[in-house]
PDB file of C-alpha atoms in Angstrom:
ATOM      1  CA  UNK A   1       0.000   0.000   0.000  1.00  0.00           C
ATOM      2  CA  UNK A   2       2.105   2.828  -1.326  1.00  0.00           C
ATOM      3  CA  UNK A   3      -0.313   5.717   1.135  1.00  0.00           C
ATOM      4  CA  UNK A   4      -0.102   3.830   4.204  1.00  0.00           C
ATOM      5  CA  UNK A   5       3.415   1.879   3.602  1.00  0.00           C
ATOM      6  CA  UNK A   6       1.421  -0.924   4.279  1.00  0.00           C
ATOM      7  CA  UNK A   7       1.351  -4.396   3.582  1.00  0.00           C
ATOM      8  CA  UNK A   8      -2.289  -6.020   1.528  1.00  0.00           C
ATOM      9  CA  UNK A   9      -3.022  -9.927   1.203  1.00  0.00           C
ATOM     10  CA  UNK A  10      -5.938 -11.443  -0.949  1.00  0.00           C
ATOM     11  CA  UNK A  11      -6.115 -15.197  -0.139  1.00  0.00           C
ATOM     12  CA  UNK A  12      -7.868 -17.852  -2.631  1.00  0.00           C
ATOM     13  CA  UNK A  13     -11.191 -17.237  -1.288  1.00  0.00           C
ATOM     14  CA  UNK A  14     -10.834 -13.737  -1.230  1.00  0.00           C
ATOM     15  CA  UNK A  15     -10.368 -12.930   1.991  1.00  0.00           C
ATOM     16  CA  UNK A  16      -8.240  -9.884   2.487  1.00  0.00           C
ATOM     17  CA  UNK A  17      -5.478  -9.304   5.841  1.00  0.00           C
ATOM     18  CA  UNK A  18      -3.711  -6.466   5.984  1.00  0.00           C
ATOM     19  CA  UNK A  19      -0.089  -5.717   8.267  1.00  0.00           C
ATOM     20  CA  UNK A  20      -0.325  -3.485  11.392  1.00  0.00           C
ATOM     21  CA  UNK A  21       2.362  -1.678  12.207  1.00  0.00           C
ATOM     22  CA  UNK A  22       0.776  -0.618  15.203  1.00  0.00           C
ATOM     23  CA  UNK A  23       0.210  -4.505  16.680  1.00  0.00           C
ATOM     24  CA  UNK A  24       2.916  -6.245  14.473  1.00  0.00           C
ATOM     25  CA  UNK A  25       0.447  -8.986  13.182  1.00  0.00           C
ATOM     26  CA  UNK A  26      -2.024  -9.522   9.729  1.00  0.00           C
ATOM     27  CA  UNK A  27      -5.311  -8.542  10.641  1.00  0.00           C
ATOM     28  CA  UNK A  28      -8.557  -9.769   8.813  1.00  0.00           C
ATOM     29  CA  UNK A  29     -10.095  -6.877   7.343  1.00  0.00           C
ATOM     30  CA  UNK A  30     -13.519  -6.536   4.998  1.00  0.00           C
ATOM     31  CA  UNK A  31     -12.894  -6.366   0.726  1.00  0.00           C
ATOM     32  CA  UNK A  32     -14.079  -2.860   1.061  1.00  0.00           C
ATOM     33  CA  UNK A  33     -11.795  -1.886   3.191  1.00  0.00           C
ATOM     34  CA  UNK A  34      -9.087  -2.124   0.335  1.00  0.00           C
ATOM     35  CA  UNK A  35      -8.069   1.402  -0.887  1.00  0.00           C
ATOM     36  CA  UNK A  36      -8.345   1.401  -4.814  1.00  0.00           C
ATOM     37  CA  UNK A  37      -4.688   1.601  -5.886  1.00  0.00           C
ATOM     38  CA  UNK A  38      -3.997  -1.518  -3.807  1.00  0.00           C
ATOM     39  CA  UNK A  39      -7.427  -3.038  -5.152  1.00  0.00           C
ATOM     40  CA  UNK A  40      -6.167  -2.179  -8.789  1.00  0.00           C
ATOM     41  CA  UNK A  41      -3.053  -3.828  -8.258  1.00  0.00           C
ATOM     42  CA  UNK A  42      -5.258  -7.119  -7.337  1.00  0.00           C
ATOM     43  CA  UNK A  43      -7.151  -6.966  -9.945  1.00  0.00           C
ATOM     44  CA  UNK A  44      -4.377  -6.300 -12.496  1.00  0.00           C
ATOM     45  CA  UNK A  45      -2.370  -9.617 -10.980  1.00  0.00           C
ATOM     46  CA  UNK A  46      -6.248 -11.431 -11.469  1.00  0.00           C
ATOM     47  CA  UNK A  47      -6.076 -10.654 -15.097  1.00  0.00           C
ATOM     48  CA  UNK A  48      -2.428 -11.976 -15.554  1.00  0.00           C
ATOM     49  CA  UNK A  49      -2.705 -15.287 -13.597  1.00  0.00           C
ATOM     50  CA  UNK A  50      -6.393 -15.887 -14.450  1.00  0.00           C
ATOM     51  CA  UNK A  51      -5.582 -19.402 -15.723  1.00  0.00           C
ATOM     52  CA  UNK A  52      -3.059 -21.224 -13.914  1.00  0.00           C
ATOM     53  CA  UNK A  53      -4.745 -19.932 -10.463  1.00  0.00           C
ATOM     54  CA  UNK A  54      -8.024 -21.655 -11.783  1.00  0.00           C
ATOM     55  CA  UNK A  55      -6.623 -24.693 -12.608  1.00  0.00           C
ATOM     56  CA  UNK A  56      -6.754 -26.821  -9.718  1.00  0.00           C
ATOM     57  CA  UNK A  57      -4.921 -30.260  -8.565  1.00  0.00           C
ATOM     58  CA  UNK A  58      -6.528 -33.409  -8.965  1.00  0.00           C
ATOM     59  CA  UNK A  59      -8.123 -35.150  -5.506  1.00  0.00           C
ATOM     60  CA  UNK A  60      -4.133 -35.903  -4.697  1.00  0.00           C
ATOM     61  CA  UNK A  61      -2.353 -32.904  -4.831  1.00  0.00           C
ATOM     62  CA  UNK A  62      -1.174 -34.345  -8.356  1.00  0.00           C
ATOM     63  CA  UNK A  63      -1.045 -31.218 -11.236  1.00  0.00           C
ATOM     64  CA  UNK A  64      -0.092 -32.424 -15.016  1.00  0.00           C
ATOM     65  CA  UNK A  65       1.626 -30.581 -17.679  1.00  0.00           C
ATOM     66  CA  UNK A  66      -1.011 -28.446 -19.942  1.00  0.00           C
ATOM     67  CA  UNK A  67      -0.926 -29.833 -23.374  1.00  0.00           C
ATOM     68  CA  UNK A  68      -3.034 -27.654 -25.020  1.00  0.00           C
ATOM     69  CA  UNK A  69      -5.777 -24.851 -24.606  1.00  0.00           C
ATOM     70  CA  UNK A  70      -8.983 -23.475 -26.645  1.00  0.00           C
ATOM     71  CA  UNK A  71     -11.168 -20.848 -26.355  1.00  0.00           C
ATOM     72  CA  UNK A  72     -15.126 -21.645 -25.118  1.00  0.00           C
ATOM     73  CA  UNK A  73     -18.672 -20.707 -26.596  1.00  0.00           C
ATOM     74  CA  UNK A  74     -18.363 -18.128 -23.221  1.00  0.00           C
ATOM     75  CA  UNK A  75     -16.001 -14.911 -22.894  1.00  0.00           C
ATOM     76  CA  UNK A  76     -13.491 -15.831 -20.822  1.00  0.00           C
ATOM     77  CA  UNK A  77     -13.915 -19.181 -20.469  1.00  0.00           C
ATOM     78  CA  UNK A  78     -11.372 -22.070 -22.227  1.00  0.00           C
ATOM     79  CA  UNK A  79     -11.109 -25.974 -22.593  1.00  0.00           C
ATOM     80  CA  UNK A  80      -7.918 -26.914 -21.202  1.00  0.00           C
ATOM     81  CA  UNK A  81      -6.167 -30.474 -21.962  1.00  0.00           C
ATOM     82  CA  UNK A  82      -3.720 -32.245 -19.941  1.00  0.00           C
ATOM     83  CA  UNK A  83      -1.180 -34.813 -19.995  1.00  0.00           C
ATOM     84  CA  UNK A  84      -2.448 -37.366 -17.670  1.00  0.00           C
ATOM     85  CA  UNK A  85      -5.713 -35.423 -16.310  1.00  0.00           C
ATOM     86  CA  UNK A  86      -8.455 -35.545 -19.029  1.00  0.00           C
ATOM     87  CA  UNK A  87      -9.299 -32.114 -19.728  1.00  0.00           C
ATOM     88  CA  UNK A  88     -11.068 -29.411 -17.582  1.00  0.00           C
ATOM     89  CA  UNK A  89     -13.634 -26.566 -18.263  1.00  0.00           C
ATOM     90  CA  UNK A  90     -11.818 -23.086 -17.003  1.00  0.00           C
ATOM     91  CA  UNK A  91     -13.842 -20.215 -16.048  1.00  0.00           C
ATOM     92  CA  UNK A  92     -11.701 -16.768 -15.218  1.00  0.00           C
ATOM     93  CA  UNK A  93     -14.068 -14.732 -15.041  1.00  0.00           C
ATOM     94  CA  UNK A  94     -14.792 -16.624 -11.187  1.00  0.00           C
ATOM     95  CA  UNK A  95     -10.842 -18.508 -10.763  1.00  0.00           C
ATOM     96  CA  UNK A  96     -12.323 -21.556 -11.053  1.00  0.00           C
ATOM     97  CA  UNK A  97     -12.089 -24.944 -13.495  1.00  0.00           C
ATOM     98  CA  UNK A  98     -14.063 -28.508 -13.101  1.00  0.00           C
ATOM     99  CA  UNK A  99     -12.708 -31.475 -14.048  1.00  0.00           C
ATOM    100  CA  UNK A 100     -13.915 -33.594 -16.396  1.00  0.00           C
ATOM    101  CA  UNK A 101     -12.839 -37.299 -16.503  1.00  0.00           C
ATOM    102  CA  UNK A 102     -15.667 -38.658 -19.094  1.00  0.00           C
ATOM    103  CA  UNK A 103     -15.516 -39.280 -22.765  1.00  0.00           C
ATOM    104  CA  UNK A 104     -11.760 -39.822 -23.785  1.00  0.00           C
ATOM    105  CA  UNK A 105     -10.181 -43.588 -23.843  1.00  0.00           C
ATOM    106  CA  UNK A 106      -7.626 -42.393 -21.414  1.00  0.00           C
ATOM    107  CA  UNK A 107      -6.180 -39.315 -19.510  1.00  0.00           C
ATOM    108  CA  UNK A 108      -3.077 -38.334 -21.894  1.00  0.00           C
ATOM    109  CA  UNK A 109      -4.726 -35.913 -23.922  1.00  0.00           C
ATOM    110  CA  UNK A 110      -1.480 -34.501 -26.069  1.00  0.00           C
ATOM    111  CA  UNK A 111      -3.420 -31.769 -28.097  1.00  0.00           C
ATOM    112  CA  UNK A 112      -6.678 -29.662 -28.170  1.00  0.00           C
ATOM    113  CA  UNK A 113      -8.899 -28.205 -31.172  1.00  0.00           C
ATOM    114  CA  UNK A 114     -11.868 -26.828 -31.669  1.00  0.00           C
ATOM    115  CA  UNK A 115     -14.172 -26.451 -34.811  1.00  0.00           C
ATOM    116  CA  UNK A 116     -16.476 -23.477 -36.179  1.00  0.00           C
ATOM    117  CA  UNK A 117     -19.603 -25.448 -35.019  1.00  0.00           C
ATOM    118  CA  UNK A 118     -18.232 -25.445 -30.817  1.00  0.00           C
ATOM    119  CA  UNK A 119     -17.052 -29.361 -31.413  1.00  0.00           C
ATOM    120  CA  UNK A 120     -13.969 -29.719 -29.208  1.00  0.00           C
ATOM    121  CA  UNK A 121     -11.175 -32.171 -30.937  1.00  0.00           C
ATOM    122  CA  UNK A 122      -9.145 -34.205 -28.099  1.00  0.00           C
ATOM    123  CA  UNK A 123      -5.847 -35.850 -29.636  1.00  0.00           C
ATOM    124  CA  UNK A 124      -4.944 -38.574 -27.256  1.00  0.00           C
ATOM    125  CA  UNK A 125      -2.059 -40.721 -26.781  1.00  0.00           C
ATOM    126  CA  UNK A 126      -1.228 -43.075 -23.625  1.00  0.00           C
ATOM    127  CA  UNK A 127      -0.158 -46.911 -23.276  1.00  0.00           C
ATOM    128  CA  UNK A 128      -3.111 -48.509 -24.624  1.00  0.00           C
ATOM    129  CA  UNK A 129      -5.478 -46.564 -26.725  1.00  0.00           C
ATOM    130  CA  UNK A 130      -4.561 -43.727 -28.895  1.00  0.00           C
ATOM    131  CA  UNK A 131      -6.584 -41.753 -31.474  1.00  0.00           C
ATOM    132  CA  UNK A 132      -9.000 -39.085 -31.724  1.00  0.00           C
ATOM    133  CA  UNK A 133     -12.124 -38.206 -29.732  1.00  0.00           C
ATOM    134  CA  UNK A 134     -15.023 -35.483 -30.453  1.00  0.00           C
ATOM    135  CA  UNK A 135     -17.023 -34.074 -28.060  1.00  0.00           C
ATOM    136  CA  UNK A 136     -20.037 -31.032 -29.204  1.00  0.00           C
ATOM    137  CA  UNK A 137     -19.664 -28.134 -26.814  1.00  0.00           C
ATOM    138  CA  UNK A 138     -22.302 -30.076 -24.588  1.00  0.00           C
ATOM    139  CA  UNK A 139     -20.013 -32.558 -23.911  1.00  0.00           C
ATOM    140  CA  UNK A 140     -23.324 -34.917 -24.501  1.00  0.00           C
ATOM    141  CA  UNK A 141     -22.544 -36.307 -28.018  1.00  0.00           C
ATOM    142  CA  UNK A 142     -18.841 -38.022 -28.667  1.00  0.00           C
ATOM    143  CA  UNK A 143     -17.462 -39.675 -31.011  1.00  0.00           C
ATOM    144  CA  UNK A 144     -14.333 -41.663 -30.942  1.00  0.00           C
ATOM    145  CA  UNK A 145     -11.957 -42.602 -33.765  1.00  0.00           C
ATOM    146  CA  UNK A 146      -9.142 -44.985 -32.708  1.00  0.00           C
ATOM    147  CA  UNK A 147      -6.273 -45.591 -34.226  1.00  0.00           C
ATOM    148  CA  UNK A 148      -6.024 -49.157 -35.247  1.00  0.00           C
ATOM    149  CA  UNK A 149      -9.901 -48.726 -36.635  1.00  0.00           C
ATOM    150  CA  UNK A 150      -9.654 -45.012 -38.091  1.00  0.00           C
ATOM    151  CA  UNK A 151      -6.027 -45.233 -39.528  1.00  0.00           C
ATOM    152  CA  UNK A 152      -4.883 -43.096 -37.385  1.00  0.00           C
ATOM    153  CA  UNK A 153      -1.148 -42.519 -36.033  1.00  0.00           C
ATOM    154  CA  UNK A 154       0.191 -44.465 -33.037  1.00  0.00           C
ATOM    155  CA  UNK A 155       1.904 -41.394 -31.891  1.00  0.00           C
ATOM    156  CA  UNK A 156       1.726 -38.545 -30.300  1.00  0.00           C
ATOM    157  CA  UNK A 157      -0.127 -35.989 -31.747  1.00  0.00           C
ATOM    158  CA  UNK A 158       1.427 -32.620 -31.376  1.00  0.00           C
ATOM    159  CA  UNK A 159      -1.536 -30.250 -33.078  1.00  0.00           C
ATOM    160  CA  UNK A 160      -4.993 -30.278 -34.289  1.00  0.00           C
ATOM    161  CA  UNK A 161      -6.453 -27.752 -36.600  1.00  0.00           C
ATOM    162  CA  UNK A 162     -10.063 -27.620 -37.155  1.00  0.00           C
ATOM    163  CA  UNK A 163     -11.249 -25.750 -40.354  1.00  0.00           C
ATOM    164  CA  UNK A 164     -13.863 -25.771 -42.896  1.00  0.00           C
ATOM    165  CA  UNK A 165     -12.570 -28.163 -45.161  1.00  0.00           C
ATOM    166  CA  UNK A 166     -11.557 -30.709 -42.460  1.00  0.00           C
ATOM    167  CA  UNK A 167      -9.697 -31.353 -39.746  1.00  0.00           C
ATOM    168  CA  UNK A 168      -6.127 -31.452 -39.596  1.00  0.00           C
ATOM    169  CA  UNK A 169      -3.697 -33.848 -37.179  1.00  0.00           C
ATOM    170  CA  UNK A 170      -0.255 -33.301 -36.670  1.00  0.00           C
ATOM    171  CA  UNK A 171       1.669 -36.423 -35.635  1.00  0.00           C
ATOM    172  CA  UNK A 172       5.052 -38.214 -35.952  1.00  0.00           C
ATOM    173  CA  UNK A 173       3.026 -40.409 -38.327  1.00  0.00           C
ATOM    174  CA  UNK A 174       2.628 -37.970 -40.581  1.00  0.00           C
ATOM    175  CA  UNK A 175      -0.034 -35.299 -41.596  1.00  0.00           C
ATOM    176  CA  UNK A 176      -3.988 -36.533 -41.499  1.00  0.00           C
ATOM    177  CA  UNK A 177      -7.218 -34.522 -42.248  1.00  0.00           C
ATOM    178  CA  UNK A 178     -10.919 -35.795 -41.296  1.00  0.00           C
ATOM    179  CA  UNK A 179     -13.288 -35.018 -44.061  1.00  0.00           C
ATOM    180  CA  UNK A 180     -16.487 -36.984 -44.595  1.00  0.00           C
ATOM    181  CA  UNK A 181     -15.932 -38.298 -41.236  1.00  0.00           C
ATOM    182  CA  UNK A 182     -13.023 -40.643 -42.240  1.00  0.00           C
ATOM    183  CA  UNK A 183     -10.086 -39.989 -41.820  1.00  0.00           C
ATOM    184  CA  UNK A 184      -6.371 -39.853 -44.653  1.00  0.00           C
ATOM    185  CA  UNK A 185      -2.685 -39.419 -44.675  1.00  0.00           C
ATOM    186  CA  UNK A 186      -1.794 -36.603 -46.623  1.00  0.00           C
ATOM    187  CA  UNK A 187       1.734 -35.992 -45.468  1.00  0.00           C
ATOM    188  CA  UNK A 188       4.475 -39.040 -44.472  1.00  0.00           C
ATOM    189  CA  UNK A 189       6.191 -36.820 -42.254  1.00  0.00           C
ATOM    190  CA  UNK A 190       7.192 -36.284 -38.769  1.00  0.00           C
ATOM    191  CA  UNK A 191       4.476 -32.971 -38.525  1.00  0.00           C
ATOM    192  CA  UNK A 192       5.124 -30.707 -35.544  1.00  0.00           C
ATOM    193  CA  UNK A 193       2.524 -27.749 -36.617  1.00  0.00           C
ATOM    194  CA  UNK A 194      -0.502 -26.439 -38.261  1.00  0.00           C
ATOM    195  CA  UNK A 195      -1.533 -23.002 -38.803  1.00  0.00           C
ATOM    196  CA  UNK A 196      -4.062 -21.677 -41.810  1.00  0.00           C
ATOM    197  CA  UNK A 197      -2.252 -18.398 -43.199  1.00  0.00           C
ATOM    198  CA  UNK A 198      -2.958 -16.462 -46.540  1.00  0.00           C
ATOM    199  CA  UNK A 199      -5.650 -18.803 -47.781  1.00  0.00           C
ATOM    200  CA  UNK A 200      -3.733 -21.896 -47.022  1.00  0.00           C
ATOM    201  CA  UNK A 201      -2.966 -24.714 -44.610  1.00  0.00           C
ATOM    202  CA  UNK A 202       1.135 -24.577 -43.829  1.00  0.00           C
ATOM    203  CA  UNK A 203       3.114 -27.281 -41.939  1.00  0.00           C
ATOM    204  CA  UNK A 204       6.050 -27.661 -40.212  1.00  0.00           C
ATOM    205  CA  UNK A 205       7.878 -30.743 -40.033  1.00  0.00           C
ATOM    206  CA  UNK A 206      11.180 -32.060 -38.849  1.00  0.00           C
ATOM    207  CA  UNK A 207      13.275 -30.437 -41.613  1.00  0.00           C
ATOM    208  CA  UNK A 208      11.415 -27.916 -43.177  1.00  0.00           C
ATOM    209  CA  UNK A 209       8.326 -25.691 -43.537  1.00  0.00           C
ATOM    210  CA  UNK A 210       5.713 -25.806 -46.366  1.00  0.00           C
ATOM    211  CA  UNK A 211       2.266 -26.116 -47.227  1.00  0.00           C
ATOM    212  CA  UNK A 212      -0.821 -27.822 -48.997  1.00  0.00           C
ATOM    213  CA  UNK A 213      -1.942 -26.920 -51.800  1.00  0.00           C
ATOM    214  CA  UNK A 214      -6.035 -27.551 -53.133  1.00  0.00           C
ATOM    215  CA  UNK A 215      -4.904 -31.355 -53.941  1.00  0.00           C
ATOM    216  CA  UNK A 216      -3.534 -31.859 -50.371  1.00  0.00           C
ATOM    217  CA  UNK A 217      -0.251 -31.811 -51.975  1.00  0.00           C
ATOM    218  CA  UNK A 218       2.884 -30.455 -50.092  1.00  0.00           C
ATOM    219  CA  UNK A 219       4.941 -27.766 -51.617  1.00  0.00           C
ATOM    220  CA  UNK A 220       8.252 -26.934 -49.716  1.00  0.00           C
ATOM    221  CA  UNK A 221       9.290 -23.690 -48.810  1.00  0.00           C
ATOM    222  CA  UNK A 222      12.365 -21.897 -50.122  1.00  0.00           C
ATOM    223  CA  UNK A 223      13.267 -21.200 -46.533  1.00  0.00           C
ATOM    224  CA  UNK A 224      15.799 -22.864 -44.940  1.00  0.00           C
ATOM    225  CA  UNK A 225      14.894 -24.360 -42.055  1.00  0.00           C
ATOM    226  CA  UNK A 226      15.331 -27.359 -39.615  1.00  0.00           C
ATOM    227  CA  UNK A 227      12.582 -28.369 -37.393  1.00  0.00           C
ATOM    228  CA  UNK A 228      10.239 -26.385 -36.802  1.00  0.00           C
ATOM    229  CA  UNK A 229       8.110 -26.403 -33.581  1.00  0.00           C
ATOM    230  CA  UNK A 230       5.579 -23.547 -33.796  1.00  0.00           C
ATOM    231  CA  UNK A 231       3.599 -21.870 -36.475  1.00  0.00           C
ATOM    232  CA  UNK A 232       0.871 -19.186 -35.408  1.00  0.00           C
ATOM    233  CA  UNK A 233      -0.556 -16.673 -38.267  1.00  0.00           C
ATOM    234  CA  UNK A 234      -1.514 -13.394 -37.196  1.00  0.00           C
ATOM    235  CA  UNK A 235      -2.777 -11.270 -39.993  1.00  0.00           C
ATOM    236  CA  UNK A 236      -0.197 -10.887 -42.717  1.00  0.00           C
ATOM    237  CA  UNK A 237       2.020 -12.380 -40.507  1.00  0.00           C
ATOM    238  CA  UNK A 238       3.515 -15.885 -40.559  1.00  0.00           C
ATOM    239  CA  UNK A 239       5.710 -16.826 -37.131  1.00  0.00           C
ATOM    240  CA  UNK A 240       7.499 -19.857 -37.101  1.00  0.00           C
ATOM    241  CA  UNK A 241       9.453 -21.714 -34.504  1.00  0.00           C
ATOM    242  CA  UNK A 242      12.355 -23.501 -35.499  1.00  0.00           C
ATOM    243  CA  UNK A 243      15.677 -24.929 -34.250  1.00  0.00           C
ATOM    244  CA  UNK A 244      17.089 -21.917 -35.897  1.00  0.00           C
ATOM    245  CA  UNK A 245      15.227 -18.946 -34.400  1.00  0.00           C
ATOM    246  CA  UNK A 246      11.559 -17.304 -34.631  1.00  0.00           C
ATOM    247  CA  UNK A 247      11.451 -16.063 -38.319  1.00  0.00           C
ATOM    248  CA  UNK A 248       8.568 -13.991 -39.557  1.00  0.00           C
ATOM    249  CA  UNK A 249       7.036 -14.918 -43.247  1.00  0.00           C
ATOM    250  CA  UNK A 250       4.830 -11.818 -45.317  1.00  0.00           C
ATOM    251  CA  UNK A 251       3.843 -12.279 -48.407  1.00  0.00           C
ATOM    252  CA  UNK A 252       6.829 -10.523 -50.067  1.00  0.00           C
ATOM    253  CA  UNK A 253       9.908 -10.869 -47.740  1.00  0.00           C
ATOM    254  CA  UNK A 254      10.647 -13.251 -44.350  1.00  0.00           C
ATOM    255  CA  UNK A 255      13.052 -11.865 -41.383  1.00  0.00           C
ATOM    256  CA  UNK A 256      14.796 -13.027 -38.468  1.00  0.00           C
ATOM    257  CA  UNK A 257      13.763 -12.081 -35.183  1.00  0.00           C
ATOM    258  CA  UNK A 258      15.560 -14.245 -32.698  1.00  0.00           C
ATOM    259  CA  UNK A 259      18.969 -16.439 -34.165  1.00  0.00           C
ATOM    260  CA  UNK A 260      18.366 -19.310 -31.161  1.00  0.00           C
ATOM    261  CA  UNK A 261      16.461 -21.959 -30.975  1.00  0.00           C
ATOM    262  CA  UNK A 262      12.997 -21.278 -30.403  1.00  0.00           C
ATOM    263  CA  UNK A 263      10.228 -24.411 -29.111  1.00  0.00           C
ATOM    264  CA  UNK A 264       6.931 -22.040 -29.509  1.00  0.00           C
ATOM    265  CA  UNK A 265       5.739 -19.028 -30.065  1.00  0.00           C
ATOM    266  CA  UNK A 266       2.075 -17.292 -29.227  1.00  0.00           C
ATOM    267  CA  UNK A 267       0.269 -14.068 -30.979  1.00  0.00           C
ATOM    268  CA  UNK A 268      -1.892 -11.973 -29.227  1.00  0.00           C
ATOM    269  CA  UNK A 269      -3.338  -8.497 -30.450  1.00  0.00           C
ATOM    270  CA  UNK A 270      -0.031  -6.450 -28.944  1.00  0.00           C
ATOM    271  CA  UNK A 271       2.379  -9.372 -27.992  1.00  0.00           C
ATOM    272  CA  UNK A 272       4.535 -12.410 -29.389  1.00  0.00           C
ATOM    273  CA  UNK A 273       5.229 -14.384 -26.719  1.00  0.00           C
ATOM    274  CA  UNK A 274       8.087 -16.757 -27.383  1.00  0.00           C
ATOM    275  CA  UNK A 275       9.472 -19.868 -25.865  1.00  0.00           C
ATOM    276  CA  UNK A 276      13.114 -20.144 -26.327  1.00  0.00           C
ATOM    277  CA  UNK A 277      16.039 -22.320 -24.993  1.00  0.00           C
ATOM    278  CA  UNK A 278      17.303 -19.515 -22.781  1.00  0.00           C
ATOM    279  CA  UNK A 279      13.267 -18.308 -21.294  1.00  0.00           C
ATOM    280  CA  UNK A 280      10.570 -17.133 -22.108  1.00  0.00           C
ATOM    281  CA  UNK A 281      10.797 -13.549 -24.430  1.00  0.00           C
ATOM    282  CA  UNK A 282       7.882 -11.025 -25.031  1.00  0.00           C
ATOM    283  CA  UNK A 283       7.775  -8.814 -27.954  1.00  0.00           C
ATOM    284  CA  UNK A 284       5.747  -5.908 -27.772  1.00  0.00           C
ATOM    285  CA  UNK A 285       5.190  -1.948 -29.335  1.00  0.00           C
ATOM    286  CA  UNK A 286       7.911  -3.693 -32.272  1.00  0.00           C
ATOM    287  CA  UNK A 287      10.817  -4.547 -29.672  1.00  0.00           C
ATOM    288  CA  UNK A 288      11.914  -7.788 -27.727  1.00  0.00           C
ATOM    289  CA  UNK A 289      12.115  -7.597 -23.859  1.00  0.00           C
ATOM    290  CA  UNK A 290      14.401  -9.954 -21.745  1.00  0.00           C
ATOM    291  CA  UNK A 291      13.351 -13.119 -20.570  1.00  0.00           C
ATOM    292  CA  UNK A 292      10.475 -13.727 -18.189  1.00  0.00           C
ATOM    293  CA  UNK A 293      11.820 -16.554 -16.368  1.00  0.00           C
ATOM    294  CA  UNK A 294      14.226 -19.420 -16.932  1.00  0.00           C
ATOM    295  CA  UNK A 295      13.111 -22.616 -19.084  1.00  0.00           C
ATOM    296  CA  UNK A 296      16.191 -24.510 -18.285  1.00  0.00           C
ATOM    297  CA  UNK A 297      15.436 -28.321 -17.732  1.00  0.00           C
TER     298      UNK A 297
END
């Protein structure tokens, strides 16, 4: 509290304590008692940790790595898949999630998509059963497609991509797309990423960067690349991840913005967000700030 020098503390449940000077010891105070720059600063942290504060452990303490995350039919509210805990339904706008344990062969779900229509696309891999599962945004109508049956990889599967014309599954299998309900191999590949950019569906594999054309055939890209990791399109704007750095791709010229290896990258409306060997770096108002916090291990 910069006016009284003071010390403010908002628990989970909202409950607030403040220090005394005076006594030495946190007292319980009421939420209106918090004076408005120390109530802005609350609200401001709310905003930034939204997710990860409403994502709770499972019934034993037990929290799994997020493997992918899509936005709901609601503002402010997301699907959220997980590596060993099924997927959950996140609400921000109250800090809160619910687990859901129903519908999916198994708990590894590896990636998360969503179509135009609100059907949510679970890519699932774990010893046992792997494939695909869809859900509508009811979560009352599912349909699974396993691998053995569907012709699906027996891999991971790193990225789905819902669009119009089908649905897209990156894998170390390859490339497949759903249309007509069954689904093909368009790409023998090791695929690490989707994105739809300029009218088109681009991939990035282990090696190189390129996309499909109307015949679902591949055409490489002149750029030079290893593997890349990451693709996210952001108007005329083409960022990809690779072992050699975050490049950008336009439609007339492509450009280098960090020269080490990058794992991911995310787009928002005034940031890049990129993962990188060294941290985590955020680009915004055209320049790159330092690292946000060590990625090492």
């Amino acid at each position: 509290d910069p006016r009284e020098r003071g010390v403010w503390l908002l628990t989970s449940l909202r409950v607030p304590f403040s220090w005394s000077s005076l006594t030495g010891r946190w007292e319980q105070r009421f939420e209106s008692d918090i004076p408005e720059a120390v109530r802005a600063q609350f609200e401001r942290r709310e905003r930034d940790n939204a997710l990860p504060m409403s994502i709770r452990p499972d019934q034993l303490g037990r929290r799994y790595p997020l493997s992918g995350i899509v936005r709901a039919d609601r503002n402010d509210t997301y699907w959220a898949a997980f590596l060993g805990d099924n997927f959950s339904f996140v609400d921000t706008r109250v800090l809160d999630s619910e687990r859901l344990v129903f519908g999916t062969p198994n708990t590894g779900v590896s990636a998360l998509g969503i179509d135009s229509a609100g059907r949510i696309y679970f890519g699932e891999y774990a010893d046992g059963r792997h494939g695909i599962t869809r859900a509508d945004s009811t979560l009352q109508q599912w349909r699974q497609f396993e691998a053995r049956a569907a012709g699906l990889p027996r891999s991971p599967i790193h990225e789905l991509l819902a669009m119009p014309d089908g649905v897209y599954a990156a894998a170390e299998d390859g490339l497949f797309v759903l249309r007509e309900e069954v689904w093909h191999r368009i790409l023998d590949a090791d695929v690490r990423a989707v994105a739809y950019w300029r009218d088109e569906v681009w991939v990035g594999t282990r090696g190189m960067l390129g996309r499909l054309d109307a015949n679902d055939r591949f055409q490489r890209s002149d750029l030079p690349l290893q593997t890349v990791y990451g693709l996210e399109a952001r108007g005329d704007t083409l960022w990809i991840a690779a072992e050699q750095g975050l490049m950008t791709l336009t439609a007339t010229n492509s450009a280098v913005e960090i020269a080490r290896p990058v794992y991911d990258v995310a787009v928002s409306a005034d940031a890049v967000i990129a993962l990188a060997a060294t941290g985590v770096d955020m680009r915004r108002a055209g320049s790159w700030g330092g690292g946000l916090r060590n990625t090492t291990g």
